[in-house]
Coordinates of C-alpha atoms and ligand atoms in Angstrom, one line a residue:
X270 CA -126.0 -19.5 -82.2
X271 CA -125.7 -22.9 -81.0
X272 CA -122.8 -24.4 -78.7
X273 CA -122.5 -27.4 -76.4
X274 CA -122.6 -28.1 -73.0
X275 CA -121.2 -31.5 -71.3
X276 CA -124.1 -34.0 -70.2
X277 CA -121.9 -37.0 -68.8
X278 CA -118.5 -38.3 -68.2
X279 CA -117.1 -41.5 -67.4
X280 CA -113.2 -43.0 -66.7
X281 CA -111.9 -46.6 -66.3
X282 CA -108.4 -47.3 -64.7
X283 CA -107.6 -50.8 -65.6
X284 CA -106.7 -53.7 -62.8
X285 CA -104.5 -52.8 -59.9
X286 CA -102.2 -49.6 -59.9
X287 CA -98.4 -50.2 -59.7
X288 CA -96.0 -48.7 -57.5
X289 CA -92.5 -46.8 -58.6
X290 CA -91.4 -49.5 -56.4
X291 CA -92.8 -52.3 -57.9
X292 CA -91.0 -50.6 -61.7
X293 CA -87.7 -50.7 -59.6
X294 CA -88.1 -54.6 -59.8
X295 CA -87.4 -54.3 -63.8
X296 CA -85.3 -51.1 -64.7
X297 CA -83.2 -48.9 -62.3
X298 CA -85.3 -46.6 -60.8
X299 CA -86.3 -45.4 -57.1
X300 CA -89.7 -44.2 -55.8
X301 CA -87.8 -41.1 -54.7
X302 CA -86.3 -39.8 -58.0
X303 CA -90.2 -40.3 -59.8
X304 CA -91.6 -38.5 -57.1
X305 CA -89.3 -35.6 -57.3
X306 CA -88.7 -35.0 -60.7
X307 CA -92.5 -36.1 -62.1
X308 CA -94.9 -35.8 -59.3
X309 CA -96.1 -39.5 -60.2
X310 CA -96.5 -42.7 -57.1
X311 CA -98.3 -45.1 -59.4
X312 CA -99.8 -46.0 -62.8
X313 CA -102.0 -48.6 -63.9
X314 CA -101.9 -50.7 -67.0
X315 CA -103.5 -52.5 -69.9
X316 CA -104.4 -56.3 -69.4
X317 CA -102.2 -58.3 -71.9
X318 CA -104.4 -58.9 -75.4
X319 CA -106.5 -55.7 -74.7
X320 CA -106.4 -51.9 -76.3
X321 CA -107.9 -48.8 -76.2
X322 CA -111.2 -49.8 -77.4
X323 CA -111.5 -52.4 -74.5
X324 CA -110.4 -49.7 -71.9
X325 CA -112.7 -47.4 -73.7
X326 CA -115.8 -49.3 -73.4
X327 CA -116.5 -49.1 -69.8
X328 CA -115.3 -45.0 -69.8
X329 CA -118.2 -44.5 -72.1
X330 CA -120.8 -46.8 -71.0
X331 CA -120.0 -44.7 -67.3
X332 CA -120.5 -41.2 -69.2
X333 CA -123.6 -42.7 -70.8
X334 CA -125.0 -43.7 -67.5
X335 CA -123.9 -40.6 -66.1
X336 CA -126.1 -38.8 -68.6
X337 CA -129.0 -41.1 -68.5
X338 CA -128.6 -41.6 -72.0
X339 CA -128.5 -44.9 -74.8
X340 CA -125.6 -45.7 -77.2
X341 CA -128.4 -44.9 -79.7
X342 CA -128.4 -41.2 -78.6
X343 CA -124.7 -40.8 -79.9
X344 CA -124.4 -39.7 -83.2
X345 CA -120.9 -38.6 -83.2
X346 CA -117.7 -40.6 -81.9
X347 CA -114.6 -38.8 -81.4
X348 CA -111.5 -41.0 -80.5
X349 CA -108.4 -39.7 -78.9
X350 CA -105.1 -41.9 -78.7
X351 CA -101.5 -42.1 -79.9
X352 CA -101.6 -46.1 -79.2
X353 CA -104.4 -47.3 -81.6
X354 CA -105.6 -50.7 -81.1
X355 CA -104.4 -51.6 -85.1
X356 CA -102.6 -48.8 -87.4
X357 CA -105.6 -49.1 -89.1
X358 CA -108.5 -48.9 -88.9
X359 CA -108.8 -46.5 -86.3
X360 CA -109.9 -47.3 -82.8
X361 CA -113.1 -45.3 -82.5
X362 CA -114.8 -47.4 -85.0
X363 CA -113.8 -50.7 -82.9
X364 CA -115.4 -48.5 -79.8
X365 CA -118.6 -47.6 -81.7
X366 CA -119.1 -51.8 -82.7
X367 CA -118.7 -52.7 -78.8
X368 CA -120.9 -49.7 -77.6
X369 CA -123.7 -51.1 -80.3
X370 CA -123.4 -47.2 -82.0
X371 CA -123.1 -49.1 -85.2
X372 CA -123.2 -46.8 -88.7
X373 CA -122.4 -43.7 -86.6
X374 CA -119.6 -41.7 -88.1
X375 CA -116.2 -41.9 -86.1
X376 CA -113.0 -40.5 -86.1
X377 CA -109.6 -41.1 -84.5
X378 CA -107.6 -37.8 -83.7
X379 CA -104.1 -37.8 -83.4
X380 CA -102.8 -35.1 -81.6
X381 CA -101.3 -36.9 -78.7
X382 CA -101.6 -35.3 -75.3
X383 CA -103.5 -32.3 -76.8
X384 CA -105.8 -34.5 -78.4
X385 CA -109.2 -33.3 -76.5
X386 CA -108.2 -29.8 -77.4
X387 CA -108.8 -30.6 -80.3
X388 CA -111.5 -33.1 -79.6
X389 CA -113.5 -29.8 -77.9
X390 CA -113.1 -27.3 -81.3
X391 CA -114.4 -30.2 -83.4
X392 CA -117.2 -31.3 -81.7
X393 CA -118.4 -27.6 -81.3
X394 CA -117.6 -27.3 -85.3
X395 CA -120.0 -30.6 -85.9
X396 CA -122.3 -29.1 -83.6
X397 CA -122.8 -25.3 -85.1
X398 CA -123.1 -27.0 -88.6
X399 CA -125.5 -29.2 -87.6
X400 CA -123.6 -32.0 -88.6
X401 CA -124.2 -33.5 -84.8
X402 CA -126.1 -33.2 -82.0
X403 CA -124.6 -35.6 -79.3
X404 CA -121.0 -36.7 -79.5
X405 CA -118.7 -39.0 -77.4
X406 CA -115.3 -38.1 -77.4
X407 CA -112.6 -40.8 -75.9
X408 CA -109.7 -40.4 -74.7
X409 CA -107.6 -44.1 -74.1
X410 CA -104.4 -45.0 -74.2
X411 CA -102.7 -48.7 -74.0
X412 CA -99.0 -47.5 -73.4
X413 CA -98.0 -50.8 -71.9
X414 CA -97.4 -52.2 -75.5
X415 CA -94.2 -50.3 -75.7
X416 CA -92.6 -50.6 -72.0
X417 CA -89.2 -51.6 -72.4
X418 CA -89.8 -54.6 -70.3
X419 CA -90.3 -58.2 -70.8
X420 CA -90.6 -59.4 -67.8
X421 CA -94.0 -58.5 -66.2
X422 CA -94.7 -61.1 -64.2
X423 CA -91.5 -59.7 -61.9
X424 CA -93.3 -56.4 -62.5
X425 CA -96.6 -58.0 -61.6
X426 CA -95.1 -60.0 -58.5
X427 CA -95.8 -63.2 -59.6
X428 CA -92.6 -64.2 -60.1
X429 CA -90.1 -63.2 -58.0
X430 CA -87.2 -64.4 -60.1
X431 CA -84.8 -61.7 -61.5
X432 CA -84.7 -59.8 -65.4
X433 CA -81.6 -61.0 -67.0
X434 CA -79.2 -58.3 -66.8
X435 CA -79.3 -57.6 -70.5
X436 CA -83.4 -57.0 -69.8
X437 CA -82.8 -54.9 -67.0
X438 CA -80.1 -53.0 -69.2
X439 CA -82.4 -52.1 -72.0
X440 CA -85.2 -51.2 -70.1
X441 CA -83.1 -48.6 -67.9
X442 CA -82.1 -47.1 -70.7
X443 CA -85.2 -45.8 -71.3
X444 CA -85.9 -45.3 -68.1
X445 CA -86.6 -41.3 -67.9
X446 CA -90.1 -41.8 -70.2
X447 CA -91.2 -45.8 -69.0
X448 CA -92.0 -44.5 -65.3
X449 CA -93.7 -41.8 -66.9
X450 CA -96.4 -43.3 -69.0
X451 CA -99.8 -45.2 -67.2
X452 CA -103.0 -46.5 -69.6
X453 CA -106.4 -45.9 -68.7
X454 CA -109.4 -44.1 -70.7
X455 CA -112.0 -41.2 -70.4
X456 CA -115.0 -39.9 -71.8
X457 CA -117.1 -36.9 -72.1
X458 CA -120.7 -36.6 -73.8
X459 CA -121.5 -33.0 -75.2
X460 CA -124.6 -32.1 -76.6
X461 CA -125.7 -29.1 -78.7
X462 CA -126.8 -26.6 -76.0
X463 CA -128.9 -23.5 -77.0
X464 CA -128.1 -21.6 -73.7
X465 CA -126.7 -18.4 -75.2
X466 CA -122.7 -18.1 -74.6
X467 CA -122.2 -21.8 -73.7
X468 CA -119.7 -23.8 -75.9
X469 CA -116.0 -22.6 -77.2
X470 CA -115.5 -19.0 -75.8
X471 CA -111.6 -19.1 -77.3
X472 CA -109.2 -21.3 -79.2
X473 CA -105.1 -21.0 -79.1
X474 CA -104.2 -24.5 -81.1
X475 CA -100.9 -24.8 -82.7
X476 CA -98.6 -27.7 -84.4
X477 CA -95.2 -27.7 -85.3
X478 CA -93.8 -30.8 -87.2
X479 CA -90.1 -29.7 -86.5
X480 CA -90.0 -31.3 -83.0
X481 CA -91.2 -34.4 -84.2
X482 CA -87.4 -36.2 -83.4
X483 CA -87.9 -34.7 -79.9
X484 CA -91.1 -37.1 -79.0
X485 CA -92.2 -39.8 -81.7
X486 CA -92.8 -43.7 -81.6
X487 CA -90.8 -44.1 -84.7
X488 CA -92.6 -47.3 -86.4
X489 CA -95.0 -46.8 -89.6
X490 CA -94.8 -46.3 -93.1
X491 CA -92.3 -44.2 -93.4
X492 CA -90.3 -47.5 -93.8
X493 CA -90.1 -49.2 -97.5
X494 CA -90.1 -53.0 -96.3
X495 CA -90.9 -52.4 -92.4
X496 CA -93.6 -55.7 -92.8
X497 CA -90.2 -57.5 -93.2
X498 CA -87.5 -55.9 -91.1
X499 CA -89.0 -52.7 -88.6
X500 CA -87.3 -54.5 -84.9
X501 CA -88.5 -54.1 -81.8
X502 CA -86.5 -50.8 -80.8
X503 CA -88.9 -48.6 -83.0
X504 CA -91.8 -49.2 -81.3
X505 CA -90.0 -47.5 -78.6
X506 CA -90.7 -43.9 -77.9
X507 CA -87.8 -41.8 -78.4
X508 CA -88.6 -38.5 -75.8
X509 CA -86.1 -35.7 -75.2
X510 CA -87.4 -35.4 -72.0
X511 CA -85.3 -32.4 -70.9
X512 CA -86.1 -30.2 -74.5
X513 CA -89.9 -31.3 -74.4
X514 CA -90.2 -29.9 -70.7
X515 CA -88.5 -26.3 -72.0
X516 CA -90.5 -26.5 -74.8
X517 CA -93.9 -27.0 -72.7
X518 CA -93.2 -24.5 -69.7
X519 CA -92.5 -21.6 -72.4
X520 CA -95.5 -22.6 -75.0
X521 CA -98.3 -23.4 -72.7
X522 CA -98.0 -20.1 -70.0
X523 CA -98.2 -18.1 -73.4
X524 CA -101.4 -19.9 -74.7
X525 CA -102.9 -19.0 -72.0
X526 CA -102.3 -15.8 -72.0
X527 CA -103.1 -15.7 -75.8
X528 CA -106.6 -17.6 -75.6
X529 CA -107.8 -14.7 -72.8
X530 CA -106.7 -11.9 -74.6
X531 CA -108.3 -12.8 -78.3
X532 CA -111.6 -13.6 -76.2
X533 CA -111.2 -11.0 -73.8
X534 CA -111.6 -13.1 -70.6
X535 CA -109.4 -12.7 -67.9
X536 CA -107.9 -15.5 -66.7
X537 CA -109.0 -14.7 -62.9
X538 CA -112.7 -15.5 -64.8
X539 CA -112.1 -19.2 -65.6
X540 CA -112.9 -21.7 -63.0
X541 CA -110.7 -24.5 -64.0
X542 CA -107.3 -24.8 -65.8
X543 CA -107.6 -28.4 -66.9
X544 CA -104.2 -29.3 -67.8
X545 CA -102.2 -32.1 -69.0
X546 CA -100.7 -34.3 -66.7
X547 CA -97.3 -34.9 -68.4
X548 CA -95.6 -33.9 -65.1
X549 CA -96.4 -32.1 -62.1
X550 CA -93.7 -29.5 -61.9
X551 CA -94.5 -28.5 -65.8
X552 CA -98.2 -27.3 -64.4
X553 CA -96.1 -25.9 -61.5
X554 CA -94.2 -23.3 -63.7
X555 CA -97.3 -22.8 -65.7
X556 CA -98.9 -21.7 -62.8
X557 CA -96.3 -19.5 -61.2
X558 CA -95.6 -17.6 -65.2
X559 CA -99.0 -17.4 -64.7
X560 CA -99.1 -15.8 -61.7
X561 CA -102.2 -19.0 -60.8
X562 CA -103.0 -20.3 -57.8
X563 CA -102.2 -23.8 -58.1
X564 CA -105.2 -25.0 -56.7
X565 CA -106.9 -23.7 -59.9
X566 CA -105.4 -26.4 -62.1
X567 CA -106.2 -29.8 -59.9
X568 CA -103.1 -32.5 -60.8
X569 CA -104.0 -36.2 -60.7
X570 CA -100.8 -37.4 -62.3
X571 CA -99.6 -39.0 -58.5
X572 CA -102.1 -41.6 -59.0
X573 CA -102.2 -41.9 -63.2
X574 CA -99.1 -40.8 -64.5
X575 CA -99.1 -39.7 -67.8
X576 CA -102.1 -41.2 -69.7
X577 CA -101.5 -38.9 -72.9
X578 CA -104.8 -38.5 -74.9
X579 CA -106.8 -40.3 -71.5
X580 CA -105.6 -37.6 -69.1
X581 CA -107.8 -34.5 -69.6
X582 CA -111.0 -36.8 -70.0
X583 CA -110.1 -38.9 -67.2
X584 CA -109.7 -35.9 -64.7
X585 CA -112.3 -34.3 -66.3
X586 CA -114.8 -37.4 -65.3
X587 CA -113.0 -36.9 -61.5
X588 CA -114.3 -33.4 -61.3
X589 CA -117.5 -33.2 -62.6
X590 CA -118.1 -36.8 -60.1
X591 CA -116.6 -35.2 -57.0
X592 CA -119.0 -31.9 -58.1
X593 CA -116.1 -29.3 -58.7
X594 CA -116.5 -29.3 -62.2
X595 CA -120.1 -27.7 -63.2
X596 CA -123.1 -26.8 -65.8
X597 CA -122.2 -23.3 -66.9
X598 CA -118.5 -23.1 -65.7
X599 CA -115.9 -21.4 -68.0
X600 CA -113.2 -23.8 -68.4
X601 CA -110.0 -23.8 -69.9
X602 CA -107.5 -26.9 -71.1
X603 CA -104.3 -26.5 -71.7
X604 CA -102.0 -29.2 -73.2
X605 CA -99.2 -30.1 -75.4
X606 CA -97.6 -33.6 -76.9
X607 CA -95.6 -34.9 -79.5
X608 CA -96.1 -33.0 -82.8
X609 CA -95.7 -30.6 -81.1
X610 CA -99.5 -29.9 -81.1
X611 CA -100.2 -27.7 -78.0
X612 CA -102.5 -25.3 -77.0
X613 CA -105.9 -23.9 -74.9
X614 CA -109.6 -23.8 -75.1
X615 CA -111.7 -22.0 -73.7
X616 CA -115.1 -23.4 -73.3
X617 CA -118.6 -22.9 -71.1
X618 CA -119.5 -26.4 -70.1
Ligands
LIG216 O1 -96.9 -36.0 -72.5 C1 -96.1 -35.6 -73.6 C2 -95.2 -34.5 -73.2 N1 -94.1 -35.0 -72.5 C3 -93.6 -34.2 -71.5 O2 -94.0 -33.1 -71.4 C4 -92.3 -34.7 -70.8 C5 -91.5 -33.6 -70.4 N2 -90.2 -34.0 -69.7 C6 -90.2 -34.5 -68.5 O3 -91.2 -34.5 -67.8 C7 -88.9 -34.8 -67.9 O4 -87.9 -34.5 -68.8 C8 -88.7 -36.3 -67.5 C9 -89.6 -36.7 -66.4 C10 -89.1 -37.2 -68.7 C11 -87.3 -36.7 -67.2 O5 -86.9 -35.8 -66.1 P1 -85.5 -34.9 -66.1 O6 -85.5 -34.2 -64.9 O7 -85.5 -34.2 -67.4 O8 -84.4 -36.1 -66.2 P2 -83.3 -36.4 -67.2 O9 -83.8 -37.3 -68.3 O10 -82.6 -35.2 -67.7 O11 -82.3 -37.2 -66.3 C12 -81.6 -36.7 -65.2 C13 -80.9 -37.8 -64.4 C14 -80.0 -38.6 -65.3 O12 -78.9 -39.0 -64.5 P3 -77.5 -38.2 -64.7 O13 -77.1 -38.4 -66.1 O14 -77.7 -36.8 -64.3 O15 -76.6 -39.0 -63.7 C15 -80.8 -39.8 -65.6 O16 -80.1 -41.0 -65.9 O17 -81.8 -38.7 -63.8 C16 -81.6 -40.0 -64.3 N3 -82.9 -40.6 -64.5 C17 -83.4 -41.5 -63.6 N4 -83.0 -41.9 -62.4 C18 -83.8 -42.7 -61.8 C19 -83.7 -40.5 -65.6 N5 -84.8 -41.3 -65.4 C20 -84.6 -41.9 -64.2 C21 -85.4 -42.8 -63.5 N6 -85.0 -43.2 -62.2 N7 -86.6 -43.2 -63.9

């Protein structure tokens, strides 16, 4: 039976990173508190008038250089984000135009921060029905469009004037999730791989609608009218930060355990658990419920924050660069986002 087996990766981090500090100039916030409580020191952002697709384009033109390969070799493109370049049509399509993959089938997942979860159980799906043979999966995120700032150029430092209080006000009060979120992209090529066991070992993917209040971007159709009246305040996120951790340090541990134990690998076999960098001391507890050396589940989140559907495939591209990740390992991602979707995968890369 066929499976698949990565070939290349690529990431792209746009312009300069910015500093807790540098946030502190526009909401009420401290490098020591983000440390602490999330793990994070900087994030890097979108350039205004670009999305997604823009980040993407230089994550996948890296993974196809990576793998030696053409845009022509893809025929497969699978796009995760939660902040789409348009509401429609979907971002992978606008990906596949600038790569030159032009007529090749795309699709936009939306599963949040679990998105390449679900990214990795498709693309094996396409591959064992023959559907596919060589697919591009994205990962990119643009979360700047929905910082509860206006004035960026005191974030940037090019002014050094100071937000109006009624500025500063509104953005604090969404301070616990703005120092949080950081845009960049990532991307992984798998092919179909005939080497026998490699490809999805084990799958533990759930969703659950009833937390959607807990972690949504409100905005969309929901709304009879929105063209005419939806405001500015629901295209802010609304995150129960505090239920959302709970929620994660309980569900993910127990995925784990759940995607060893239906494919009967122990979890002392898998090389890598390549986790979601929502915030540092949720992979902590996973770890110690898991009874895991930390060092088994590399963080990255100091230097990203949390880059939703970008994070797995950009620290994916970090390790299989730096040579820790590696044909034939046995790998396991572990996530969970709004939804909730959350879950683990086990696959031999
Ligand atoms: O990726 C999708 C999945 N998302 C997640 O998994 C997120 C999970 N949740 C979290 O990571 C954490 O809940 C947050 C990092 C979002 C927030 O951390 P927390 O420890 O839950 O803080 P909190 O929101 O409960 O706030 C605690 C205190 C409050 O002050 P008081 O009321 O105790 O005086 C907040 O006002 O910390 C204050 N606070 C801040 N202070 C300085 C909240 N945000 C900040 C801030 N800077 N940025």
């Amino acid at each position: 039976m066929p499976g698949l087996s990565i070939v290349g990766t690529g990431r792209f981090l746009p312009g300069r990173p910015y500093t807790n500090s540098d946030l502190a100039r526009v909401l009420d916030t401290n490098d020591e508190w983000i440390r602490q409580r999330t793990g994070i020191a900087q994030r890097h952002y979108c350039p205004r008038g670009q999305g997604p697709a823009d980040l993407a384009l230089p994550a996948a033109k890296a993974a196809l250089e990576s793998a030696n390969l053409a845009p022509s070799d893809i025929d497969y493109i699978l796009f995760n984000t939660m902040t789409p370049d348009h509401v429609f049509p979907g971002s992978g399509t606008v990906l596949g135009a600038n790569l030159g993959c032009i007529g090749v089938p795309a699709l936009d997942l939306r599963a949040q921060c679990a998105a390449m979860l679900y990214s990795f159980q498709l693309a094996d799906s396409l591959i064992l029905s023959g559907a596919a043979k060589r697919i591009l999966i994205v990962g990119a995120e643009a979360h700047s469009a929905m910082m509860p700032w206006r004035d960026w150029d005191v974030l940037e430092g090019t002014s050094d004037r100071k937000p109006s209080a009624q500025d500063f006000e509104r953005a604090t009060k969404h301070r616990g999730w703005a120092v949080v979120f950081g845009d960049g992209a990532g991307a992984v090529i798998v092919e179909r791989s005939d080497k026998p066991g490699a490809g999805i070992v084990g799958v533990d993917l759930h969703s659950d609608g009833t937390h959607v209040e807990e972690l949504c971007l409100p905005a969309g159709f929901k709304m009879r009218g929105a063209a005419g009246e939806i405001g500015a305040e629901e295209w802010l996120i609304r995150m129960q930060g505090r239920e959302v951790f709970k929620q994660a340090v309980v569900k993910l541990p127990r995925s784990v355990e759940l995607v060893c134990e239906k494919s009967g690998v122990p979890a002392s076999e898998v090389d890598w658990f390549i986790a979601h960098q929502a915030n540092r001391r949720i992979n902590d507890s996973v770890c110690e419920r898991l009874g895991l050396d930390p060092a088994r589940m590399p963080c990255n989140i100091d230097r990203y924050g949390n880059t939703s559907g970008a994070t797995i495939p950009i620290l994916m591209d970090e390790m299989w660069r730096d040579g820790r990740l590696r044909p034939g390992q046995l790998i396991c991602l572990v996530a969970l986002g709004a939804g909730f979707h959350w879950g683990s995968v086990l696959v031999r890369i």
